[in-house]
Amino acid sequence: MLRKKSFFLALLILPLQILPLLLIGTRSGIAQDSSLKVTGELPKTPLPPPNVTGPIRRQAMPVGPQEPPRVSIPPSAANEFEHHDSFVSLPSIFANQWSLSKQVPPETLISERYMRSSDPNVRGLTLKEAIYIALKNNPGLAASAMDPVASTETIRQANGTFDPNLTALGDITKTVVPVTSALQAGGGTHFVQKYYDWNFGINKVSSLTNGTWGVTFNNTRALNNSIFAGVNPAYNPSLTLSLSQPLLQNFGWKFATINVQIAESGQKQAQWNYGQNLQDFVQKIGGEYWNVVLAEENLHVARAALRFNLDLVKNNSISVKVGTLAPIDLQEAQSASATAEANVYTAEANLKNARTQLRQDVMLNPYATFLPAEIEPITRPNPTEKITVDEERALELAVQYRPSLGAMREAIRNALLQVKYSENQVLPQLNLGTQFGLNSSAGTAPCLKPFGTPTAGAGNCTPTGFPADSGARLPFGGIYGDALNRLWGFSFYSYAAVLTFQMPLDNAVPRAALAQARVQYEQQRLLYRNALSQAVVDVQSSLANLYADQKRASATAQATYYARESLHDEEIRFKVGMATTHDLLQFQEEEVSAQGNQVQAEVDLENAKLALRHANGTLLQAFQVNWEVQNPHEVPWYAAF
């Protein structure tokens, strides 16, 4: 009887409420505005209802146990990118240097067939399996791994300073000029000279003293038409040893390798930065994995709410037809059902987006298709797992294992090496240069005609038409081999020693460079202290969030239980006419909100576990991923002396 009176009272009041709205709408011209209006009319072609009974989690094939990926970057990783300039590869490099096909990257060739390919399989993965596969396959992470590889080549470039430099030269020179004396060419008008040179040399920077030593072996064959040439043609070999040694600036035992040490420090920084990228990437994959789980659970909650509202609409429709319920109760149920339907569409879109992001980052693509396989998470949140962490121990782990802090410590060491180098550059230049050479000569030694009145026995040879032993022959006859033999007799030699000193009067440039290096060193130390403070904030915040999320997960589970019980009791009251549709929908909305809060709290708890391990630098160890900074130090044979 009470419900019927409420119904008739509503019918009386409703026109009085609608009339002012109609008048306002007419005066403001809203009904005439066709660009944007909310009419409250039902669409002429309603959309098909969403699926509320089908499975949310897809049937998936397991991938099997996965081995932990090898994520450390050894120095040998750079070997595959080097072109070893051996005599086998040099011709191919020379032949292909103008080949246009070598200048077209494969990414510029777009295949429509490839763009349409996809892996239709759905793979079920645990969180650990998803992380392992993503670490192996993700191209963005692989690109990040190239930084330590490129830095390894920087070390090899620095060591290349000590690589011996071999030089060779061969030439032929001929000159023909007019004679300057009637006797120069035996009465001819042309003075002709021809030279053949074949020279070899090697020089090297010492990795011990930073001095440069060199050996040159020069050879000349000289030929001319002068009648006064004592040896013609003549072979003139020479062997020269030289040394240029700094004594102040750029001097010091193994100071020459300071650039190698700086390059090695930079390579370690690249490894530490890559380690931080690994930590960030694992946390990202974990977050995306739990986002899919969250989206699936939210869709489950949204579907359950829609099923409840559809049942309510069905029951209210029957009650309105038999006259036991007012039409406004049906309209309220229909409004709630439409809202729940919209929530299902939103949850479906969120699930699709989360699955797409996880699929593209994990990149499980055994068939090399454009779209990789879909991923279905197997691991579920575990809110009952109790985690107790000692705050002091967590801070110690952060200082010890956090890669970003390791990179900054290496940056401080690098800056200190720069200071040491700049301090040396303030010294004046004092260089010692020494040289010692051997030379010899051999060839055809003609018997030269005497000048003036020839005297028999005054010479050592007999020219044609002259008295016996009246000419002169130089004792350098022979072939090229004779010249080499005479070279080692040490009869003909040369030496030199030079000491040079140089220093700017004010020495402004090196002093400014030293001051700048010291500023950068202090700056790196301050940045490290700031990073330590941030690490403390991250660890303590992660701990606070972890403990809060543990309590949230427990509290929201209780809230869901009580909301479900309350809704159950309210449904009983509604069936016997003691509650209105509005009251029932309020209880149902509270249950949906409690379920959503519970799902969010459980996923937040899993993300909090990842965040804590990320903050203290142990995220990789938690998943048995072994990453260590590799020692990039290597000494080629030429850098050992």
XYZ file of C-alpha atoms in Angstrom, residues 348-569:
222
model
C 37.707 -4.416 -22.613
C 39.632 -1.556 -24.215
C 41.981 -1.333 -21.233
C 42.610 -5.082 -21.409
C 43.353 -4.938 -25.125
C 45.766 -2.032 -24.659
C 47.552 -3.755 -21.762
C 47.891 -6.988 -23.723
C 49.239 -5.129 -26.756
C 51.868 -3.310 -24.716
C 53.021 -6.514 -23.020
C 53.086 -8.418 -26.311
C 55.224 -5.819 -28.071
C 57.722 -5.493 -25.216
C 58.126 -9.219 -24.558
C 58.470 -9.789 -28.329
C 57.911 -13.554 -28.271
C 58.299 -14.090 -32.002
C 59.565 -17.585 -32.908
C 58.246 -17.307 -36.469
C 59.677 -13.834 -37.225
C 56.276 -12.310 -38.006
C 55.375 -8.635 -37.930
C 53.120 -9.090 -34.897
C 54.523 -11.404 -32.205
C 52.557 -13.963 -30.220
C 49.971 -12.906 -27.663
C 50.868 -13.316 -23.986
C 48.568 -14.682 -21.318
C 49.810 -14.151 -17.739
C 49.844 -17.261 -15.574
C 51.183 -15.797 -12.339
C 48.495 -14.358 -10.074
C 48.877 -11.857 -7.222
C 49.787 -13.376 -3.891
C 48.567 -10.971 -1.182
C 49.114 -13.531 1.572
C 52.884 -13.523 1.078
C 54.436 -11.721 4.004
C 57.594 -9.749 3.262
C 59.704 -8.372 6.076
C 62.630 -6.177 5.099
C 65.233 -4.624 7.361
C 65.552 -0.968 6.422
C 69.267 -0.731 7.204
C 69.965 -3.845 5.157
C 67.917 -2.460 2.277
C 69.970 0.744 2.293
C 73.214 -1.247 2.344
C 72.047 -3.279 -0.643
C 71.126 -0.096 -2.509
C 74.602 1.389 -2.049
C 76.258 -1.875 -3.025
C 74.127 -3.091 -5.925
C 72.254 -0.123 -7.370
C 73.745 0.295 -10.876
C 73.099 4.027 -11.076
C 75.286 4.559 -7.996
C 77.973 2.305 -9.474
C 77.974 4.422 -12.625
C 78.403 7.595 -10.585
C 81.283 6.110 -8.587
C 82.992 5.257 -11.865
C 82.290 8.792 -13.093
C 84.138 10.131 -10.024
C 87.114 7.898 -10.823
C 87.039 9.099 -14.419
C 86.987 12.725 -13.287
C 89.947 12.059 -10.983
C 91.936 10.648 -13.909
C 91.105 13.801 -15.855
C 92.486 15.853 -12.959
C 95.718 13.821 -12.960
C 96.109 14.352 -16.693
C 95.431 18.092 -16.414
C 97.963 18.444 -13.594
C 100.637 16.954 -15.832
C 99.770 19.369 -18.635
C 100.634 22.322 -16.398
C 104.314 21.290 -16.488
C 106.566 22.891 -19.135
C 107.630 20.922 -22.188
C 111.160 19.569 -21.957
C 111.891 17.081 -24.726
C 115.034 15.152 -25.556
C 115.650 14.103 -29.142
C 118.447 11.725 -30.146
C 119.437 10.185 -33.446
C 122.151 7.810 -34.659
C 122.624 6.735 -38.266
C 124.792 4.530 -40.450
C 125.408 5.001 -44.171
C 127.528 3.508 -46.945
C 127.964 3.515 -50.701
C 128.766 1.033 -53.494
C 128.528 0.930 -57.245
C 130.553 1.303 -60.390
C 133.742 3.223 -59.562
C 135.351 4.439 -62.851
C 138.969 5.371 -63.124
C 138.945 9.180 -63.127
C 141.352 11.044 -65.339
C 143.965 13.102 -63.534
C 143.927 16.874 -63.565
C 146.964 18.603 -64.795
C 150.083 16.701 -65.884
C 149.600 12.955 -65.436
C 152.254 11.244 -63.348
C 152.811 7.531 -63.542
C 152.348 5.768 -60.200
C 150.561 8.758 -58.604
C 147.158 7.063 -58.696
C 145.632 3.632 -58.271
C 144.280 2.963 -61.755
C 145.197 3.571 -65.379
C 142.795 5.665 -67.497
C 142.712 4.985 -71.211
C 145.502 6.915 -72.973
C 147.219 7.934 -69.766
C 150.392 6.663 -68.017
C 150.085 3.647 -65.767
C 148.551 4.243 -62.391
C 148.019 7.900 -63.059
C 144.206 7.916 -62.409
C 142.088 7.736 -59.267
C 139.423 5.149 -58.382
C 137.307 5.400 -55.204
C 137.321 2.275 -52.997
C 133.537 1.864 -53.149
C 133.092 -0.439 -56.075
C 130.624 -3.287 -55.883
C 126.914 -4.009 -56.032
C 124.009 -3.236 -53.681
C 124.960 -6.162 -51.442
C 128.429 -4.712 -50.974
C 126.875 -1.441 -49.871
C 124.823 -3.293 -47.242
C 127.898 -5.117 -45.995
C 129.802 -1.850 -45.637
C 126.831 -0.399 -43.722
C 127.480 -2.749 -40.815
C 131.139 -1.781 -40.691
C 130.172 1.366 -38.726
C 132.786 3.330 -40.644
C 130.362 6.005 -41.832
C 127.884 7.297 -39.278
C 126.119 10.343 -37.894
C 124.528 11.278 -34.582
C 122.653 14.163 -33.025
C 121.153 15.152 -29.678
C 118.612 17.952 -29.187
C 117.108 19.317 -25.972
C 114.101 21.643 -26.355
C 112.208 23.649 -23.728
C 108.869 25.392 -24.134
C 106.482 27.040 -21.691
C 103.928 29.862 -22.007
C 104.752 32.777 -19.754
C 101.450 32.762 -17.882
C 100.561 29.125 -18.609
C 96.897 30.208 -18.701
C 95.424 27.470 -20.904
C 96.619 24.419 -18.933
C 95.864 26.093 -15.607
C 92.302 26.818 -16.729
C 91.922 23.228 -17.963
C 93.149 21.953 -14.596
C 90.692 24.164 -12.724
C 87.876 22.948 -14.936
C 88.836 19.307 -14.315
C 88.842 19.914 -10.549
C 85.420 21.565 -10.760
C 84.029 18.590 -12.646
C 85.540 16.226 -10.082
C 83.887 18.058 -7.193
C 80.662 18.239 -9.182
C 80.614 14.466 -9.654
C 81.179 13.945 -5.940
C 78.263 16.233 -5.084
C 76.043 14.517 -7.624
C 76.914 11.188 -6.031
C 75.936 12.470 -2.607
C 72.656 13.703 -4.047
C 72.100 10.311 -5.684
C 72.723 8.633 -2.322
C 70.052 10.841 -0.772
C 67.646 9.966 -3.561
C 68.417 6.270 -3.057
C 67.468 6.633 0.622
C 64.203 8.281 -0.401
C 63.470 5.543 -2.936
C 64.174 2.720 -0.489
C 62.190 4.208 2.368
C 59.301 5.161 0.066
C 59.260 1.659 -1.394
C 59.211 0.147 2.076
C 56.386 2.434 3.161
C 54.385 1.593 0.038
C 55.035 -2.115 0.495
C 53.799 -2.171 4.079
C 50.830 0.040 3.185
C 49.878 -2.143 0.221
C 50.090 -5.274 2.357
C 47.583 -3.733 4.769
C 45.481 -2.363 1.889
C 45.221 -5.801 0.318
C 43.981 -7.262 3.613
C 41.586 -4.371 4.304
C 40.101 -4.340 0.807
C 39.566 -8.101 0.950
C 37.523 -7.605 4.121
C 35.679 -4.683 2.538
C 34.763 -6.860 -0.451
C 33.511 -9.622 1.836
C 31.281 -7.303 3.859
C 30.042 -5.475 0.754
C 29.056 -8.802 -0.810
C 27.240 -9.876 2.346
C 25.458 -6.523 2.554
C 24.358 -6.784 -1.066
C 23.066 -10.287 -0.447
C 20.986 -9.111 2.510
